[in-house]
């Protein structure tokens, strides 16, 4: 039995127990790698061996660039929540799809044409057509559901293909819009986006006919000499 008026911290150190740390206690960033602070972080519920923690520390050190800085347990936990188990940034509430951060990735690597499933192309065609009909050819960020189509597609393919796949699906989206514009102008050459038109005109445009008319040109999809088959 230990007798006497010992300091609690001293007793905890003797027994190998980490002292409790307040979530808002200031921590010097330079001290985070010390065994004592590491034990305190573990006691506070932080997995110092996790990819989330390692990425947060790397970002923090990079931002300080050798300068002195301070953080707290609460701040570390909040930042760790913005990464998944693989260390990919997913943002608050997981809003960002892993693999969709383009920072540091050259355009030549992410703007590439790859295969996109027929299902994804059809969903993009259907949404592009719906939006075109609803807004009479005007792009309206408040009513489009294109982001949902892109996100579902991104989550359906490997992480390493998501930037390239998104670029490619975007090329199809542009082609579908172009085909709809051409179909309306074939009936009314003076038509401008926002002006009403006979919506049955777009029944003549199919996703297959547009896809068949596209060819790869560098990192883009363009219409070949074949025109989209439009029945007027």
PDB file of C-alpha atoms in Angstrom:
ATOM      1  CA  UNK A   1       0.000   0.000   0.000  1.00  0.00           C
ATOM      2  CA  UNK A   2       1.257   3.480  -0.879  1.00  0.00           C
ATOM      3  CA  UNK A   3       1.040   5.903   2.016  1.00  0.00           C
ATOM      4  CA  UNK A   4       1.661   9.623   2.233  1.00  0.00           C
ATOM      5  CA  UNK A   5       0.553  12.743   0.447  1.00  0.00           C
ATOM      6  CA  UNK A   6       1.683  11.873  -3.066  1.00  0.00           C
ATOM      7  CA  UNK A   7       0.860  13.981  -6.110  1.00  0.00           C
ATOM      8  CA  UNK A   8      -1.715  12.191  -8.298  1.00  0.00           C
ATOM      9  CA  UNK A   9       0.332  12.740 -11.458  1.00  0.00           C
ATOM     10  CA  UNK A  10       3.404  11.275  -9.759  1.00  0.00           C
ATOM     11  CA  UNK A  11       1.461   8.173  -8.710  1.00  0.00           C
ATOM     12  CA  UNK A  12       0.075   7.742 -12.227  1.00  0.00           C
ATOM     13  CA  UNK A  13       3.571   7.915 -13.666  1.00  0.00           C
ATOM     14  CA  UNK A  14       4.793   5.341 -11.123  1.00  0.00           C
ATOM     15  CA  UNK A  15       1.967   2.967 -12.039  1.00  0.00           C
ATOM     16  CA  UNK A  16       2.291   3.571 -15.787  1.00  0.00           C
ATOM     17  CA  UNK A  17      -1.134   5.210 -16.047  1.00  0.00           C
ATOM     18  CA  UNK A  18      -1.608   8.075 -18.497  1.00  0.00           C
ATOM     19  CA  UNK A  19      -3.123  11.140 -16.913  1.00  0.00           C
ATOM     20  CA  UNK A  20      -6.470  12.213 -18.359  1.00  0.00           C
ATOM     21  CA  UNK A  21      -6.269  14.908 -20.996  1.00  0.00           C
ATOM     22  CA  UNK A  22      -8.899  17.554 -21.545  1.00  0.00           C
ATOM     23  CA  UNK A  23     -10.195  17.630 -25.147  1.00  0.00           C
ATOM     24  CA  UNK A  24      -9.286  21.316 -25.235  1.00  0.00           C
ATOM     25  CA  UNK A  25      -5.850  21.061 -23.606  1.00  0.00           C
ATOM     26  CA  UNK A  26      -3.187  22.732 -25.728  1.00  0.00           C
ATOM     27  CA  UNK A  27      -0.620  20.382 -27.217  1.00  0.00           C
ATOM     28  CA  UNK A  28       2.574  21.422 -28.920  1.00  0.00           C
ATOM     29  CA  UNK A  29       2.588  19.808 -32.361  1.00  0.00           C
ATOM     30  CA  UNK A  30       6.298  19.075 -31.989  1.00  0.00           C
ATOM     31  CA  UNK A  31       5.551  16.974 -28.886  1.00  0.00           C
ATOM     32  CA  UNK A  32       2.939  14.714 -30.500  1.00  0.00           C
ATOM     33  CA  UNK A  33       5.470  12.014 -31.350  1.00  0.00           C
ATOM     34  CA  UNK A  34       6.748  11.687 -27.775  1.00  0.00           C
ATOM     35  CA  UNK A  35       5.785   8.423 -25.972  1.00  0.00           C
ATOM     36  CA  UNK A  36       4.136  10.326 -23.111  1.00  0.00           C
ATOM     37  CA  UNK A  37       1.880  12.377 -25.388  1.00  0.00           C
ATOM     38  CA  UNK A  38       1.168   9.333 -27.564  1.00  0.00           C
ATOM     39  CA  UNK A  39      -0.076   7.472 -24.482  1.00  0.00           C
ATOM     40  CA  UNK A  40      -2.249  10.438 -23.545  1.00  0.00           C
ATOM     41  CA  UNK A  41      -3.722  10.535 -27.046  1.00  0.00           C
ATOM     42  CA  UNK A  42      -4.484   6.822 -26.866  1.00  0.00           C
ATOM     43  CA  UNK A  43      -6.154   7.326 -23.486  1.00  0.00           C
ATOM     44  CA  UNK A  44      -8.266  10.050 -25.094  1.00  0.00           C
ATOM     45  CA  UNK A  45      -9.501   7.570 -27.712  1.00  0.00           C
ATOM     46  CA  UNK A  46      -7.196   8.425 -30.612  1.00  0.00           C
ATOM     47  CA  UNK A  47      -5.687   5.556 -32.598  1.00  0.00           C
ATOM     48  CA  UNK A  48      -2.219   6.915 -33.307  1.00  0.00           C
ATOM     49  CA  UNK A  49      -1.503   3.981 -35.640  1.00  0.00           C
ATOM     50  CA  UNK A  50      -4.491   4.666 -37.895  1.00  0.00           C
ATOM     51  CA  UNK A  51      -4.214   6.069 -41.396  1.00  0.00           C
ATOM     52  CA  UNK A  52      -6.541   8.902 -40.379  1.00  0.00           C
ATOM     53  CA  UNK A  53      -4.168  10.040 -37.641  1.00  0.00           C
ATOM     54  CA  UNK A  54      -1.083   9.672 -39.831  1.00  0.00           C
ATOM     55  CA  UNK A  55      -2.593  11.755 -42.642  1.00  0.00           C
ATOM     56  CA  UNK A  56      -3.759  14.460 -40.221  1.00  0.00           C
ATOM     57  CA  UNK A  57      -0.278  14.664 -38.699  1.00  0.00           C
ATOM     58  CA  UNK A  58       1.334  14.868 -42.145  1.00  0.00           C
ATOM     59  CA  UNK A  59      -1.017  17.674 -43.179  1.00  0.00           C
ATOM     60  CA  UNK A  60      -0.469  19.501 -39.901  1.00  0.00           C
ATOM     61  CA  UNK A  61       3.324  19.290 -40.126  1.00  0.00           C
ATOM     62  CA  UNK A  62       3.237  20.390 -43.754  1.00  0.00           C
ATOM     63  CA  UNK A  63       1.077  23.409 -42.942  1.00  0.00           C
ATOM     64  CA  UNK A  64       3.413  24.501 -40.145  1.00  0.00           C
ATOM     65  CA  UNK A  65       6.501  24.046 -42.343  1.00  0.00           C
ATOM     66  CA  UNK A  66       8.846  23.799 -39.368  1.00  0.00           C
ATOM     67  CA  UNK A  67       7.185  26.555 -37.354  1.00  0.00           C
ATOM     68  CA  UNK A  68       5.900  26.043 -33.822  1.00  0.00           C
ATOM     69  CA  UNK A  69       2.217  25.261 -33.497  1.00  0.00           C
ATOM     70  CA  UNK A  70      -0.414  23.959 -31.111  1.00  0.00           C
ATOM     71  CA  UNK A  71      -3.447  21.734 -31.390  1.00  0.00           C
ATOM     72  CA  UNK A  72      -5.935  19.952 -29.134  1.00  0.00           C
ATOM     73  CA  UNK A  73      -7.372  16.452 -28.823  1.00  0.00           C
ATOM     74  CA  UNK A  74     -10.710  17.798 -30.001  1.00  0.00           C
ATOM     75  CA  UNK A  75      -9.146  19.388 -33.095  1.00  0.00           C
ATOM     76  CA  UNK A  76      -7.289  16.180 -33.960  1.00  0.00           C
ATOM     77  CA  UNK A  77     -10.463  14.095 -33.637  1.00  0.00           C
ATOM     78  CA  UNK A  78     -12.458  16.536 -35.755  1.00  0.00           C
ATOM     79  CA  UNK A  79      -9.878  16.413 -38.526  1.00  0.00           C
ATOM     80  CA  UNK A  80      -9.601  12.621 -38.356  1.00  0.00           C
ATOM     81  CA  UNK A  81     -13.348  12.342 -38.972  1.00  0.00           C
ATOM     82  CA  UNK A  82     -12.776  13.896 -42.391  1.00  0.00           C
ATOM     83  CA  UNK A  83     -10.737  10.872 -43.538  1.00  0.00           C
ATOM     84  CA  UNK A  84     -11.735   7.240 -44.006  1.00  0.00           C
ATOM     85  CA  UNK A  85      -9.885   4.156 -42.780  1.00  0.00           C
ATOM     86  CA  UNK A  86      -7.624   4.225 -45.859  1.00  0.00           C
ATOM     87  CA  UNK A  87      -6.599   7.817 -45.183  1.00  0.00           C
ATOM     88  CA  UNK A  88      -8.657   9.224 -48.055  1.00  0.00           C
ATOM     89  CA  UNK A  89     -10.220  12.647 -47.553  1.00  0.00           C
ATOM     90  CA  UNK A  90     -14.021  12.357 -47.454  1.00  0.00           C
ATOM     91  CA  UNK A  91     -14.848  15.732 -45.890  1.00  0.00           C
ATOM     92  CA  UNK A  92     -17.462  16.514 -43.222  1.00  0.00           C
ATOM     93  CA  UNK A  93     -20.123  13.818 -43.195  1.00  0.00           C
ATOM     94  CA  UNK A  94     -18.414  11.859 -45.985  1.00  0.00           C
ATOM     95  CA  UNK A  95     -19.553  14.261 -48.690  1.00  0.00           C
ATOM     96  CA  UNK A  96     -16.404  13.759 -50.808  1.00  0.00           C
ATOM     97  CA  UNK A  97     -16.026  10.524 -52.780  1.00  0.00           C
ATOM     98  CA  UNK A  98     -12.604   8.940 -52.076  1.00  0.00           C
ATOM     99  CA  UNK A  99     -10.270   9.360 -55.028  1.00  0.00           C
ATOM    100  CA  UNK A 100     -11.929  12.550 -56.265  1.00  0.00           C
ATOM    101  CA  UNK A 101      -9.363  15.017 -54.894  1.00  0.00           C
ATOM    102  CA  UNK A 102      -7.398  16.252 -57.905  1.00  0.00           C
ATOM    103  CA  UNK A 103      -4.811  18.280 -55.951  1.00  0.00           C
ATOM    104  CA  UNK A 104      -1.307  17.362 -57.087  1.00  0.00           C
ATOM    105  CA  UNK A 105      -2.516  15.141 -59.939  1.00  0.00           C
ATOM    106  CA  UNK A 106      -1.539  16.445 -63.406  1.00  0.00           C
ATOM    107  CA  UNK A 107      -4.368  17.101 -65.842  1.00  0.00           C
ATOM    108  CA  UNK A 108      -2.750  14.641 -68.251  1.00  0.00           C
ATOM    109  CA  UNK A 109      -3.360  11.840 -65.730  1.00  0.00           C
ATOM    110  CA  UNK A 110      -6.962  12.653 -64.824  1.00  0.00           C
ATOM    111  CA  UNK A 111      -8.274  13.899 -68.181  1.00  0.00           C
ATOM    112  CA  UNK A 112      -8.182  10.547 -69.927  1.00  0.00           C
ATOM    113  CA  UNK A 113     -10.854   8.635 -71.814  1.00  0.00           C
ATOM    114  CA  UNK A 114     -11.679   5.244 -70.283  1.00  0.00           C
ATOM    115  CA  UNK A 115     -14.523   2.780 -70.681  1.00  0.00           C
ATOM    116  CA  UNK A 116     -17.791   3.827 -69.026  1.00  0.00           C
ATOM    117  CA  UNK A 117     -20.517   1.256 -68.492  1.00  0.00           C
ATOM    118  CA  UNK A 118     -23.641   1.363 -70.629  1.00  0.00           C
ATOM    119  CA  UNK A 119     -25.711   1.674 -67.453  1.00  0.00           C
ATOM    120  CA  UNK A 120     -23.850   4.838 -66.370  1.00  0.00           C
ATOM    121  CA  UNK A 121     -24.118   6.335 -69.860  1.00  0.00           C
ATOM    122  CA  UNK A 122     -27.842   5.639 -69.981  1.00  0.00           C
ATOM    123  CA  UNK A 123     -28.412   7.270 -66.591  1.00  0.00           C
ATOM    124  CA  UNK A 124     -26.492  10.349 -67.708  1.00  0.00           C
ATOM    125  CA  UNK A 125     -28.434  10.470 -70.984  1.00  0.00           C
ATOM    126  CA  UNK A 126     -31.770  10.198 -69.160  1.00  0.00           C
ATOM    127  CA  UNK A 127     -30.894  12.946 -66.667  1.00  0.00           C
ATOM    128  CA  UNK A 128     -29.495  15.244 -69.362  1.00  0.00           C
ATOM    129  CA  UNK A 129     -32.670  14.800 -71.405  1.00  0.00           C
ATOM    130  CA  UNK A 130     -34.958  15.331 -68.394  1.00  0.00           C
ATOM    131  CA  UNK A 131     -33.149  18.524 -67.448  1.00  0.00           C
ATOM    132  CA  UNK A 132     -33.033  19.790 -71.044  1.00  0.00           C
ATOM    133  CA  UNK A 133     -36.790  19.314 -71.401  1.00  0.00           C
ATOM    134  CA  UNK A 134     -37.593  20.865 -68.031  1.00  0.00           C
ATOM    135  CA  UNK A 135     -35.448  23.960 -68.525  1.00  0.00           C
ATOM    136  CA  UNK A 136     -35.784  24.260 -72.316  1.00  0.00           C
ATOM    137  CA  UNK A 137     -32.067  23.790 -72.818  1.00  0.00           C
ATOM    138  CA  UNK A 138     -30.862  26.125 -70.044  1.00  0.00           C
ATOM    139  CA  UNK A 139     -28.400  24.666 -67.514  1.00  0.00           C
ATOM    140  CA  UNK A 140     -29.936  25.269 -64.077  1.00  0.00           C
ATOM    141  CA  UNK A 141     -27.792  24.262 -61.115  1.00  0.00           C
ATOM    142  CA  UNK A 142     -30.811  24.319 -58.804  1.00  0.00           C
ATOM    143  CA  UNK A 143     -32.785  21.675 -60.679  1.00  0.00           C
ATOM    144  CA  UNK A 144     -30.206  19.388 -62.254  1.00  0.00           C
ATOM    145  CA  UNK A 145     -29.502  15.974 -60.719  1.00  0.00           C
ATOM    146  CA  UNK A 146     -26.248  15.442 -62.591  1.00  0.00           C
ATOM    147  CA  UNK A 147     -24.229  15.426 -59.351  1.00  0.00           C
ATOM    148  CA  UNK A 148     -26.196  12.414 -58.138  1.00  0.00           C
ATOM    149  CA  UNK A 149     -25.494  10.602 -61.410  1.00  0.00           C
ATOM    150  CA  UNK A 150     -21.775  11.373 -61.193  1.00  0.00           C
ATOM    151  CA  UNK A 151     -21.536  10.340 -57.532  1.00  0.00           C
ATOM    152  CA  UNK A 152     -23.305   7.009 -58.077  1.00  0.00           C
ATOM    153  CA  UNK A 153     -21.000   6.309 -61.011  1.00  0.00           C
ATOM    154  CA  UNK A 154     -17.874   7.244 -59.056  1.00  0.00           C
ATOM    155  CA  UNK A 155     -18.798   4.887 -56.231  1.00  0.00           C
ATOM    156  CA  UNK A 156     -19.378   2.060 -58.717  1.00  0.00           C
ATOM    157  CA  UNK A 157     -15.814   2.008 -60.081  1.00  0.00           C
ATOM    158  CA  UNK A 158     -12.343   1.525 -58.530  1.00  0.00           C
ATOM    159  CA  UNK A 159     -10.946   4.518 -56.663  1.00  0.00           C
ATOM    160  CA  UNK A 160      -7.998   4.879 -59.031  1.00  0.00           C
ATOM    161  CA  UNK A 161     -10.354   5.251 -62.035  1.00  0.00           C
ATOM    162  CA  UNK A 162     -12.736   7.828 -60.580  1.00  0.00           C
ATOM    163  CA  UNK A 163     -11.125  11.035 -61.833  1.00  0.00           C
ATOM    164  CA  UNK A 164     -10.652   9.618 -65.334  1.00  0.00           C
ATOM    165  CA  UNK A 165     -14.107   8.060 -65.340  1.00  0.00           C
ATOM    166  CA  UNK A 166     -15.728  11.327 -64.269  1.00  0.00           C
ATOM    167  CA  UNK A 167     -13.930  13.174 -67.057  1.00  0.00           C
ATOM    168  CA  UNK A 168     -15.118  10.588 -69.586  1.00  0.00           C
ATOM    169  CA  UNK A 169     -18.730  10.598 -68.388  1.00  0.00           C
ATOM    170  CA  UNK A 170     -18.630  14.387 -68.606  1.00  0.00           C
ATOM    171  CA  UNK A 171     -17.654  14.075 -72.261  1.00  0.00           C
ATOM    172  CA  UNK A 172     -20.735  11.942 -72.878  1.00  0.00           C
ATOM    173  CA  UNK A 173     -22.885  14.479 -71.029  1.00  0.00           C
ATOM    174  CA  UNK A 174     -21.670  17.277 -73.323  1.00  0.00           C
ATOM    175  CA  UNK A 175     -22.336  15.135 -76.380  1.00  0.00           C
ATOM    176  CA  UNK A 176     -25.902  14.368 -75.289  1.00  0.00           C
ATOM    177  CA  UNK A 177     -26.603  18.064 -74.726  1.00  0.00           C
ATOM    178  CA  UNK A 178     -25.124  18.906 -78.126  1.00  0.00           C
ATOM    179  CA  UNK A 179     -27.344  16.267 -79.770  1.00  0.00           C
ATOM    180  CA  UNK A 180     -30.469  17.704 -78.138  1.00  0.00           C
ATOM    181  CA  UNK A 181     -29.584  21.237 -79.246  1.00  0.00           C
ATOM    182  CA  UNK A 182     -28.951  20.044 -82.806  1.00  0.00           C
ATOM    183  CA  UNK A 183     -32.274  18.179 -82.856  1.00  0.00           C
ATOM    184  CA  UNK A 184     -34.236  21.274 -81.839  1.00  0.00           C
ATOM    185  CA  UNK A 185     -32.338  23.518 -84.249  1.00  0.00           C
ATOM    186  CA  UNK A 186     -32.994  21.064 -87.073  1.00  0.00           C
ATOM    187  CA  UNK A 187     -36.683  21.937 -86.674  1.00  0.00           C
ATOM    188  CA  UNK A 188     -36.220  25.586 -85.708  1.00  0.00           C
ATOM    189  CA  UNK A 189     -32.827  27.004 -86.756  1.00  0.00           C
ATOM    190  CA  UNK A 190     -33.524  30.219 -84.839  1.00  0.00           C
ATOM    191  CA  UNK A 191     -34.176  28.489 -81.520  1.00  0.00           C
ATOM    192  CA  UNK A 192     -32.182  29.698 -78.495  1.00  0.00           C
ATOM    193  CA  UNK A 193     -31.872  28.030 -75.049  1.00  0.00           C
ATOM    194  CA  UNK A 194     -34.762  29.057 -72.824  1.00  0.00           C
ATOM    195  CA  UNK A 195     -37.255  29.300 -75.666  1.00  0.00           C
ATOM    196  CA  UNK A 196     -40.103  26.736 -75.756  1.00  0.00           C
ATOM    197  CA  UNK A 197     -39.976  23.917 -78.317  1.00  0.00           C
ATOM    198  CA  UNK A 198     -41.980  20.819 -79.167  1.00  0.00           C
ATOM    199  CA  UNK A 199     -40.683  18.336 -76.607  1.00  0.00           C
ATOM    200  CA  UNK A 200     -41.499  15.377 -78.843  1.00  0.00           C
ATOM    201  CA  UNK A 201     -38.533  16.453 -80.990  1.00  0.00           C
ATOM    202  CA  UNK A 202     -36.152  14.790 -78.546  1.00  0.00           C
ATOM    203  CA  UNK A 203     -37.879  11.437 -79.028  1.00  0.00           C
ATOM    204  CA  UNK A 204     -35.810  11.178 -82.190  1.00  0.00           C
ATOM    205  CA  UNK A 205     -32.528  11.208 -80.255  1.00  0.00           C
ATOM    206  CA  UNK A 206     -31.372   7.997 -78.577  1.00  0.00           C
ATOM    207  CA  UNK A 207     -28.384   7.379 -76.398  1.00  0.00           C
ATOM    208  CA  UNK A 208     -27.209   4.642 -78.762  1.00  0.00           C
ATOM    209  CA  UNK A 209     -27.299   6.960 -81.781  1.00  0.00           C
ATOM    210  CA  UNK A 210     -25.206   9.583 -79.996  1.00  0.00           C
ATOM    211  CA  UNK A 211     -22.682   7.081 -78.636  1.00  0.00           C
ATOM    212  CA  UNK A 212     -22.307   5.517 -82.090  1.00  0.00           C
ATOM    213  CA  UNK A 213     -21.449   8.907 -83.602  1.00  0.00           C
ATOM    214  CA  UNK A 214     -18.664   9.645 -81.088  1.00  0.00           C
ATOM    215  CA  UNK A 215     -14.960   9.006 -81.610  1.00  0.00           C
ATOM    216  CA  UNK A 216     -11.983   9.560 -79.358  1.00  0.00           C
ATOM    217  CA  UNK A 217      -9.823  12.574 -80.212  1.00  0.00           C
ATOM    218  CA  UNK A 218      -6.945  12.927 -77.780  1.00  0.00           C
ATOM    219  CA  UNK A 219      -8.512  13.226 -74.341  1.00  0.00           C
ATOM    220  CA  UNK A 220     -11.961  14.138 -75.660  1.00  0.00           C
ATOM    221  CA  UNK A 221     -14.968  12.529 -77.317  1.00  0.00           C
ATOM    222  CA  UNK A 222     -16.074  14.309 -80.483  1.00  0.00           C
ATOM    223  CA  UNK A 223     -18.645  13.670 -83.168  1.00  0.00           C
ATOM    224  CA  UNK A 224     -17.327  11.843 -86.209  1.00  0.00           C
ATOM    225  CA  UNK A 225     -18.435  12.711 -89.720  1.00  0.00           C
ATOM    226  CA  UNK A 226     -21.517  10.622 -89.043  1.00  0.00           C
ATOM    227  CA  UNK A 227     -24.378  12.780 -87.881  1.00  0.00           C
ATOM    228  CA  UNK A 228     -26.730  11.652 -85.150  1.00  0.00           C
ATOM    229  CA  UNK A 229     -29.725   9.980 -86.761  1.00  0.00           C
ATOM    230  CA  UNK A 230     -32.582  12.445 -86.200  1.00  0.00           C
ATOM    231  CA  UNK A 231     -36.056  11.722 -87.510  1.00  0.00           C
ATOM    232  CA  UNK A 232     -37.977  14.919 -88.252  1.00  0.00           C
TER     233      UNK A 232
END
